[in-house]
């Protein structure tokens, strides 16, 4: 009997730190004491570990056990340290070789009967272990497929603490147990949604393609039934598959949110559509204990759709302003800072007034002041960050009859156009840190190599001089103009592309 140690992982956001779990047996009164800044869930590990060890056929030593989680200054959250604590304690008691336990990194939560539960954040935890140079990890069997997605890692999936002890050399007879798995969850994006289902609204369909080509944010204003939600739900289908880095990031965020990843990385852009009652913490991330990603972070490399945008709390909407500019969310706590990616496409949809009938020809029951106050809930600084702002009208009976003749654009064809446009943009931006037009800075767009002639930007210059747009809006119109040019296959935007981009920016006012 003596000192034994193993290792686990503590997550802060998507970043992980290696935690050394040390167990020591003394001759004092019985007990199991955890030290090293555990949170409430982790402090309860003592009872879980004691019950799980007894029910696995290897009760803990009756003498006092002291378990230290090092570094002591780092606060540890969650129940994923249970397996490491149990094995360190039993290795200190000589039940299993301390050398074997010390050579493996352990992650997993124990049930009282000794089974191992799937642990949220397994993918980013194993990625962190790989970055720190560890090559062998033991995880719950329900997480083994997810952990195996990290290349260069030997994954040992065990269904129970007893199986883990047997693997480490304990002389126990194996007992079959049910493998605990996380409940299956439907994907947020319905791949059956196709752009060909949209009737009319040609301007909005073009705006969606431009947004997909350049990664632009969109605001759609229109009455109920105009098709705003239908259009927004089809935007992810126009986006290309995720690249390797983006796929790993999206899958890690899903894992950290407690949703199963499965046997393969996520390859399609996500769609997050939170209800308007969402809080600021749920939108950007947070939590009283472990910091979890919010809807904005989970929408990274995909679409964040806010339907009935004026109904969202002002604090929630304004919390998106900084991520829209930086593409990153930083959540500060007294003893830690968690960082999450936030490179999403924001799609806002709103009615023209509280009753939704203003401008439709039907009777509107809202007073002018009521209409102004309703849309004023969307702050000017937030709207100034939206590249495409478009009015969506209801489909007329004539458009409905014409749609029966076919000729509508499908998502597959539109995606091919988007892929070609993104390839053209990537070639132009190959010597820059950006890959999308929406990421390019104003000084670069107005620089020597990409500066457009005065005759091309004359309409845009007049809008700036008259105060119709801000300098930020000026640059955003240029970004949209380049996306339109890429989509139409021309090498540089002309006056038509700039005029079209300005219309997409100011379409609600026209």
Short mmCIF file of C-alpha atoms in Angstrom, two decimals, residues 99-407:
data_model
loop_
_atom_site.label_atom_id
_atom_site.label_comp_id
_atom_site.label_asym_id
_atom_site.label_seq_id
_atom_site.Cartn_x
_atom_site.Cartn_y
_atom_site.Cartn_z
CA UNK A 99 2.46 1.25 -13.14
CA UNK A 100 -0.40 0.09 -15.38
CA UNK A 101 -2.85 2.65 -13.99
CA UNK A 102 -0.28 5.43 -14.26
CA UNK A 103 0.38 4.72 -17.94
CA UNK A 104 -3.24 5.31 -19.01
CA UNK A 105 -5.37 8.45 -18.98
CA UNK A 106 -8.86 7.77 -17.58
CA UNK A 107 -12.14 9.62 -18.21
CA UNK A 108 -15.59 8.51 -17.11
CA UNK A 109 -18.47 8.83 -14.63
CA UNK A 110 -19.36 5.89 -12.41
CA UNK A 111 -22.83 4.66 -11.57
CA UNK A 112 -23.36 3.18 -8.09
CA UNK A 113 -23.42 -0.35 -9.51
CA UNK A 114 -20.01 0.18 -11.12
CA UNK A 115 -21.12 0.78 -14.68
CA UNK A 116 -19.65 3.69 -16.61
CA UNK A 117 -21.91 6.41 -17.95
CA UNK A 118 -21.20 8.35 -21.19
CA UNK A 119 -19.45 11.60 -20.32
CA UNK A 120 -20.18 14.94 -22.05
CA UNK A 121 -17.19 16.56 -23.74
CA UNK A 122 -15.40 13.29 -24.46
CA UNK A 123 -14.21 14.37 -27.92
CA UNK A 124 -12.54 17.66 -26.84
CA UNK A 125 -11.13 15.88 -23.76
CA UNK A 126 -9.43 13.19 -25.87
CA UNK A 127 -8.22 15.86 -28.31
CA UNK A 128 -6.64 17.68 -25.35
CA UNK A 129 -5.01 14.44 -24.18
CA UNK A 130 -3.53 13.90 -27.65
CA UNK A 131 -2.18 17.45 -27.74
CA UNK A 132 -0.50 16.89 -24.38
CA UNK A 133 1.21 13.80 -25.77
CA UNK A 134 -0.90 10.99 -24.25
CA UNK A 135 -1.60 8.06 -26.54
CA UNK A 136 -3.73 5.64 -24.45
CA UNK A 137 -7.08 6.60 -22.90
CA UNK A 138 -9.69 4.53 -21.10
CA UNK A 139 -13.27 5.72 -21.55
CA UNK A 140 -16.81 4.42 -21.04
CA UNK A 141 -17.88 1.97 -23.75
CA UNK A 142 -20.69 4.36 -24.67
CA UNK A 143 -18.07 7.00 -25.59
CA UNK A 144 -15.56 4.71 -27.31
CA UNK A 145 -16.73 5.48 -30.87
CA UNK A 146 -16.55 9.20 -30.18
CA UNK A 147 -13.08 8.97 -28.60
CA UNK A 148 -11.84 6.87 -31.52
CA UNK A 149 -12.45 9.81 -33.87
CA UNK A 150 -9.19 11.37 -32.62
CA UNK A 151 -6.31 10.03 -34.75
CA UNK A 152 -3.25 8.53 -33.10
CA UNK A 153 -5.05 7.58 -29.88
CA UNK A 154 -5.47 4.05 -28.52
CA UNK A 155 -8.97 3.94 -27.04
CA UNK A 156 -9.90 1.36 -24.39
CA UNK A 157 -13.67 1.23 -23.99
CA UNK A 158 -14.91 -0.41 -20.80
CA UNK A 159 -18.50 -0.91 -19.67
CA UNK A 160 -17.78 -0.99 -15.93
CA UNK A 161 -15.20 -0.39 -13.25
CA UNK A 162 -14.81 -4.18 -12.94
CA UNK A 163 -13.85 -4.38 -16.65
CA UNK A 164 -11.34 -1.57 -16.11
CA UNK A 165 -9.78 -3.41 -13.16
CA UNK A 166 -9.54 -6.63 -15.18
CA UNK A 167 -7.83 -4.78 -18.04
CA UNK A 168 -5.29 -3.39 -15.57
CA UNK A 169 -4.53 -6.87 -14.22
CA UNK A 170 -6.95 -7.48 -11.35
CA UNK A 171 -7.80 -11.15 -10.78
CA UNK A 172 -11.54 -10.92 -11.14
CA UNK A 173 -14.04 -12.89 -13.17
CA UNK A 174 -15.66 -10.78 -15.89
CA UNK A 175 -19.37 -10.07 -15.49
CA UNK A 176 -21.45 -8.96 -18.46
CA UNK A 177 -23.29 -5.67 -17.91
CA UNK A 178 -25.45 -3.48 -20.08
CA UNK A 179 -23.50 -0.73 -21.81
CA UNK A 180 -24.86 2.69 -20.86
CA UNK A 181 -25.31 4.89 -23.94
CA UNK A 182 -26.48 8.43 -24.48
CA UNK A 183 -29.96 8.79 -26.01
CA UNK A 184 -30.01 9.33 -29.76
CA UNK A 185 -30.84 12.81 -30.96
CA UNK A 186 -32.12 14.02 -34.30
CA UNK A 187 -29.89 16.30 -36.36
CA UNK A 188 -30.77 19.97 -36.25
CA UNK A 189 -30.72 20.21 -40.05
CA UNK A 190 -33.36 18.38 -42.08
CA UNK A 191 -31.62 17.40 -45.32
CA UNK A 192 -34.99 16.85 -47.01
CA UNK A 193 -35.65 20.61 -47.04
CA UNK A 194 -35.07 21.82 -50.58
CA UNK A 195 -35.02 25.27 -52.12
CA UNK A 196 -37.26 23.99 -54.88
CA UNK A 197 -40.14 24.02 -52.38
CA UNK A 198 -40.02 27.83 -52.22
CA UNK A 199 -42.62 29.52 -54.41
CA UNK A 200 -41.87 33.04 -55.67
CA UNK A 201 -39.57 35.31 -53.64
CA UNK A 202 -36.89 35.30 -56.33
CA UNK A 203 -35.06 38.18 -54.64
CA UNK A 204 -34.92 36.29 -51.35
CA UNK A 205 -33.68 33.12 -53.10
CA UNK A 206 -30.90 35.15 -54.75
CA UNK A 207 -30.09 36.77 -51.40
CA UNK A 208 -29.73 33.32 -49.79
CA UNK A 209 -27.29 32.23 -52.50
CA UNK A 210 -25.24 35.40 -52.08
CA UNK A 211 -25.24 34.91 -48.31
CA UNK A 212 -24.10 31.29 -48.69
CA UNK A 213 -21.40 32.24 -51.20
CA UNK A 214 -19.85 34.94 -49.03
CA UNK A 215 -20.83 33.90 -45.50
CA UNK A 216 -22.99 37.01 -45.03
CA UNK A 217 -25.58 37.70 -42.32
CA UNK A 218 -29.21 38.18 -43.39
CA UNK A 219 -32.23 40.09 -42.04
CA UNK A 220 -35.64 39.33 -43.58
CA UNK A 221 -38.59 41.60 -42.86
CA UNK A 222 -42.04 40.53 -43.92
CA UNK A 223 -45.55 39.61 -42.81
CA UNK A 224 -46.52 36.20 -41.41
CA UNK A 225 -46.77 33.59 -44.15
CA UNK A 226 -44.29 35.29 -46.48
CA UNK A 227 -41.86 32.38 -46.18
CA UNK A 228 -39.12 33.80 -43.94
CA UNK A 229 -38.78 30.69 -41.78
CA UNK A 230 -39.00 28.45 -44.84
CA UNK A 231 -36.14 30.32 -46.50
CA UNK A 232 -33.94 30.37 -43.38
CA UNK A 233 -34.36 26.62 -42.83
CA UNK A 234 -33.00 25.98 -46.33
CA UNK A 235 -29.84 28.09 -45.99
CA UNK A 236 -27.75 25.28 -44.40
CA UNK A 237 -28.56 23.11 -47.44
CA UNK A 238 -26.80 25.66 -49.68
CA UNK A 239 -23.60 25.61 -47.64
CA UNK A 240 -20.72 23.27 -48.57
CA UNK A 241 -19.66 20.36 -46.39
CA UNK A 242 -17.45 21.21 -43.43
CA UNK A 243 -13.69 20.93 -43.82
CA UNK A 244 -11.65 18.70 -41.47
CA UNK A 245 -10.87 21.45 -38.93
CA UNK A 246 -14.42 22.82 -38.93
CA UNK A 247 -15.87 19.31 -38.69
CA UNK A 248 -13.74 18.56 -35.62
CA UNK A 249 -14.72 21.87 -34.01
CA UNK A 250 -18.46 21.41 -34.62
CA UNK A 251 -18.31 17.82 -33.36
CA UNK A 252 -16.42 18.93 -30.23
CA UNK A 253 -19.02 21.59 -29.48
CA UNK A 254 -21.79 19.03 -29.88
CA UNK A 255 -19.98 16.65 -27.52
CA UNK A 256 -19.39 19.37 -24.94
CA UNK A 257 -23.11 20.20 -25.06
CA UNK A 258 -23.92 16.66 -23.98
CA UNK A 259 -25.24 15.51 -27.35
CA UNK A 260 -23.92 12.26 -28.89
CA UNK A 261 -21.53 12.54 -31.82
CA UNK A 262 -21.67 8.98 -33.13
CA UNK A 263 -19.10 7.05 -35.15
CA UNK A 264 -18.19 9.84 -37.56
CA UNK A 265 -17.51 13.54 -37.36
CA UNK A 266 -20.28 15.94 -38.28
CA UNK A 267 -19.82 17.04 -41.89
CA UNK A 268 -22.86 19.25 -42.49
CA UNK A 269 -23.24 22.82 -41.17
CA UNK A 270 -25.42 23.02 -38.05
CA UNK A 271 -28.61 25.06 -37.62
CA UNK A 272 -29.52 26.57 -34.26
CA UNK A 273 -32.97 28.18 -33.90
CA UNK A 274 -33.49 29.12 -30.22
CA UNK A 275 -36.84 30.32 -28.85
CA UNK A 276 -37.20 34.03 -28.16
CA UNK A 277 -37.35 33.36 -24.41
CA UNK A 278 -33.67 32.34 -24.40
CA UNK A 279 -31.38 34.07 -21.90
CA UNK A 280 -28.08 35.79 -22.70
CA UNK A 281 -26.16 33.00 -20.94
CA UNK A 282 -27.96 30.34 -22.99
CA UNK A 283 -27.24 32.29 -26.16
CA UNK A 284 -23.50 32.87 -25.77
CA UNK A 285 -22.69 30.22 -23.16
CA UNK A 286 -21.98 30.04 -19.46
CA UNK A 287 -23.33 28.23 -16.45
CA UNK A 288 -22.91 28.37 -12.69
CA UNK A 289 -20.60 25.35 -12.69
CA UNK A 290 -18.93 24.05 -15.82
CA UNK A 291 -19.00 26.54 -18.68
CA UNK A 292 -21.07 25.18 -21.56
CA UNK A 293 -21.36 26.54 -25.11
CA UNK A 294 -24.49 28.51 -25.95
CA UNK A 295 -26.59 28.50 -29.10
CA UNK A 296 -24.26 30.98 -30.84
CA UNK A 297 -21.23 28.75 -30.27
CA UNK A 298 -23.11 25.59 -31.31
CA UNK A 299 -24.04 27.36 -34.56
CA UNK A 300 -20.35 27.83 -35.51
CA UNK A 301 -19.69 27.06 -39.19
CA UNK A 302 -23.46 26.97 -39.68
CA UNK A 303 -26.54 29.13 -39.22
CA UNK A 304 -28.01 30.86 -36.16
CA UNK A 305 -31.66 31.66 -36.94
CA UNK A 306 -33.61 34.05 -34.72
CA UNK A 307 -37.26 33.97 -35.75
CA UNK A 308 -39.42 36.83 -34.47
CA UNK A 309 -36.18 38.67 -33.69
CA UNK A 310 -37.81 41.74 -32.02
CA UNK A 311 -39.30 39.41 -29.40
CA UNK A 312 -35.83 38.49 -28.11
CA UNK A 313 -34.58 40.39 -25.07
CA UNK A 314 -32.40 43.38 -25.93
CA UNK A 315 -29.56 41.99 -23.79
CA UNK A 316 -29.62 38.73 -25.76
CA UNK A 317 -29.44 40.47 -29.13
CA UNK A 318 -26.74 42.90 -28.06
CA UNK A 319 -24.67 40.00 -26.69
CA UNK A 320 -24.24 38.89 -30.32
CA UNK A 321 -22.63 42.12 -31.47
CA UNK A 322 -19.10 41.31 -30.33
CA UNK A 323 -19.12 37.69 -31.64
CA UNK A 324 -20.37 38.93 -35.02
CA UNK A 325 -17.23 41.05 -35.34
CA UNK A 326 -14.61 38.81 -33.75
CA UNK A 327 -15.98 35.34 -34.53
CA UNK A 328 -15.18 34.31 -30.97
CA UNK A 329 -16.95 34.16 -27.61
CA UNK A 330 -14.98 34.65 -24.38
CA UNK A 331 -16.71 33.89 -21.08
CA UNK A 332 -14.90 35.25 -18.05
CA UNK A 333 -15.16 33.76 -14.59
CA UNK A 334 -13.26 34.67 -11.44
CA UNK A 335 -10.80 31.82 -11.88
CA UNK A 336 -11.01 30.91 -15.56
CA UNK A 337 -11.71 32.21 -19.07
CA UNK A 338 -13.42 29.91 -21.57
CA UNK A 339 -13.20 30.55 -25.30
CA UNK A 340 -15.65 29.24 -27.90
CA UNK A 341 -15.74 29.73 -31.68
CA UNK A 342 -18.60 31.85 -33.02
CA UNK A 343 -18.19 32.00 -36.78
CA UNK A 344 -21.84 31.56 -37.72
CA UNK A 345 -24.18 33.14 -40.22
CA UNK A 346 -26.85 35.10 -38.41
CA UNK A 347 -30.33 35.08 -39.97
CA UNK A 348 -32.92 37.38 -38.41
CA UNK A 349 -36.61 37.35 -39.31
CA UNK A 350 -39.18 39.87 -38.17
CA UNK A 351 -42.72 41.01 -38.84
CA UNK A 352 -43.21 44.66 -39.89
CA UNK A 353 -45.29 45.39 -36.77
CA UNK A 354 -46.71 43.59 -33.71
CA UNK A 355 -49.81 42.44 -35.58
CA UNK A 356 -47.79 41.61 -38.69
CA UNK A 357 -50.21 43.14 -41.21
CA UNK A 358 -48.55 46.49 -41.92
CA UNK A 359 -47.95 46.97 -45.64
CA UNK A 360 -49.87 43.86 -46.71
CA UNK A 361 -53.09 45.56 -47.74
CA UNK A 362 -54.92 44.12 -44.74
CA UNK A 363 -56.00 46.28 -41.86
CA UNK A 364 -53.15 46.94 -39.42
CA UNK A 365 -54.22 47.57 -35.84
CA UNK A 366 -50.86 49.01 -34.72
CA UNK A 367 -50.30 52.70 -34.08
CA UNK A 368 -47.29 54.31 -35.84
CA UNK A 369 -45.45 54.66 -32.53
CA UNK A 370 -46.08 51.00 -31.79
CA UNK A 371 -44.59 49.96 -35.14
CA UNK A 372 -41.51 52.11 -34.57
CA UNK A 373 -40.97 50.79 -31.06
CA UNK A 374 -41.37 47.21 -32.25
CA UNK A 375 -38.59 47.35 -34.87
CA UNK A 376 -36.48 49.63 -32.64
CA UNK A 377 -35.92 46.59 -30.43
CA UNK A 378 -33.33 45.63 -33.04
CA UNK A 379 -30.57 48.12 -32.26
CA UNK A 380 -28.86 50.12 -34.96
CA UNK A 381 -25.38 48.74 -34.13
CA UNK A 382 -26.70 45.19 -34.51
CA UNK A 383 -28.42 45.86 -37.84
CA UNK A 384 -25.32 47.67 -39.08
CA UNK A 385 -23.50 44.34 -38.84
CA UNK A 386 -26.06 42.57 -41.07
CA UNK A 387 -24.84 42.53 -44.67
CA UNK A 388 -28.14 41.67 -46.39
CA UNK A 389 -31.40 43.30 -45.29
CA UNK A 390 -34.36 42.37 -47.45
CA UNK A 391 -38.12 42.80 -47.46
CA UNK A 392 -39.97 39.53 -48.11
CA UNK A 393 -43.47 39.80 -49.54
CA UNK A 394 -46.31 37.33 -49.56
CA UNK A 395 -46.66 35.18 -52.64
CA UNK A 396 -49.43 36.29 -55.00
CA UNK A 397 -51.92 33.97 -56.69
CA UNK A 398 -50.27 34.67 -60.07
CA UNK A 399 -46.85 33.59 -58.74
CA UNK A 400 -48.44 30.47 -57.29
CA UNK A 401 -49.93 29.53 -60.66
CA UNK A 402 -46.65 30.20 -62.46
CA UNK A 403 -44.77 27.99 -60.00
CA UNK A 404 -46.76 24.98 -61.19
CA UNK A 405 -44.89 25.21 -64.51
CA UNK A 406 -41.59 24.37 -62.77
CA UNK A 407 -38.33 26.16 -63.41
#
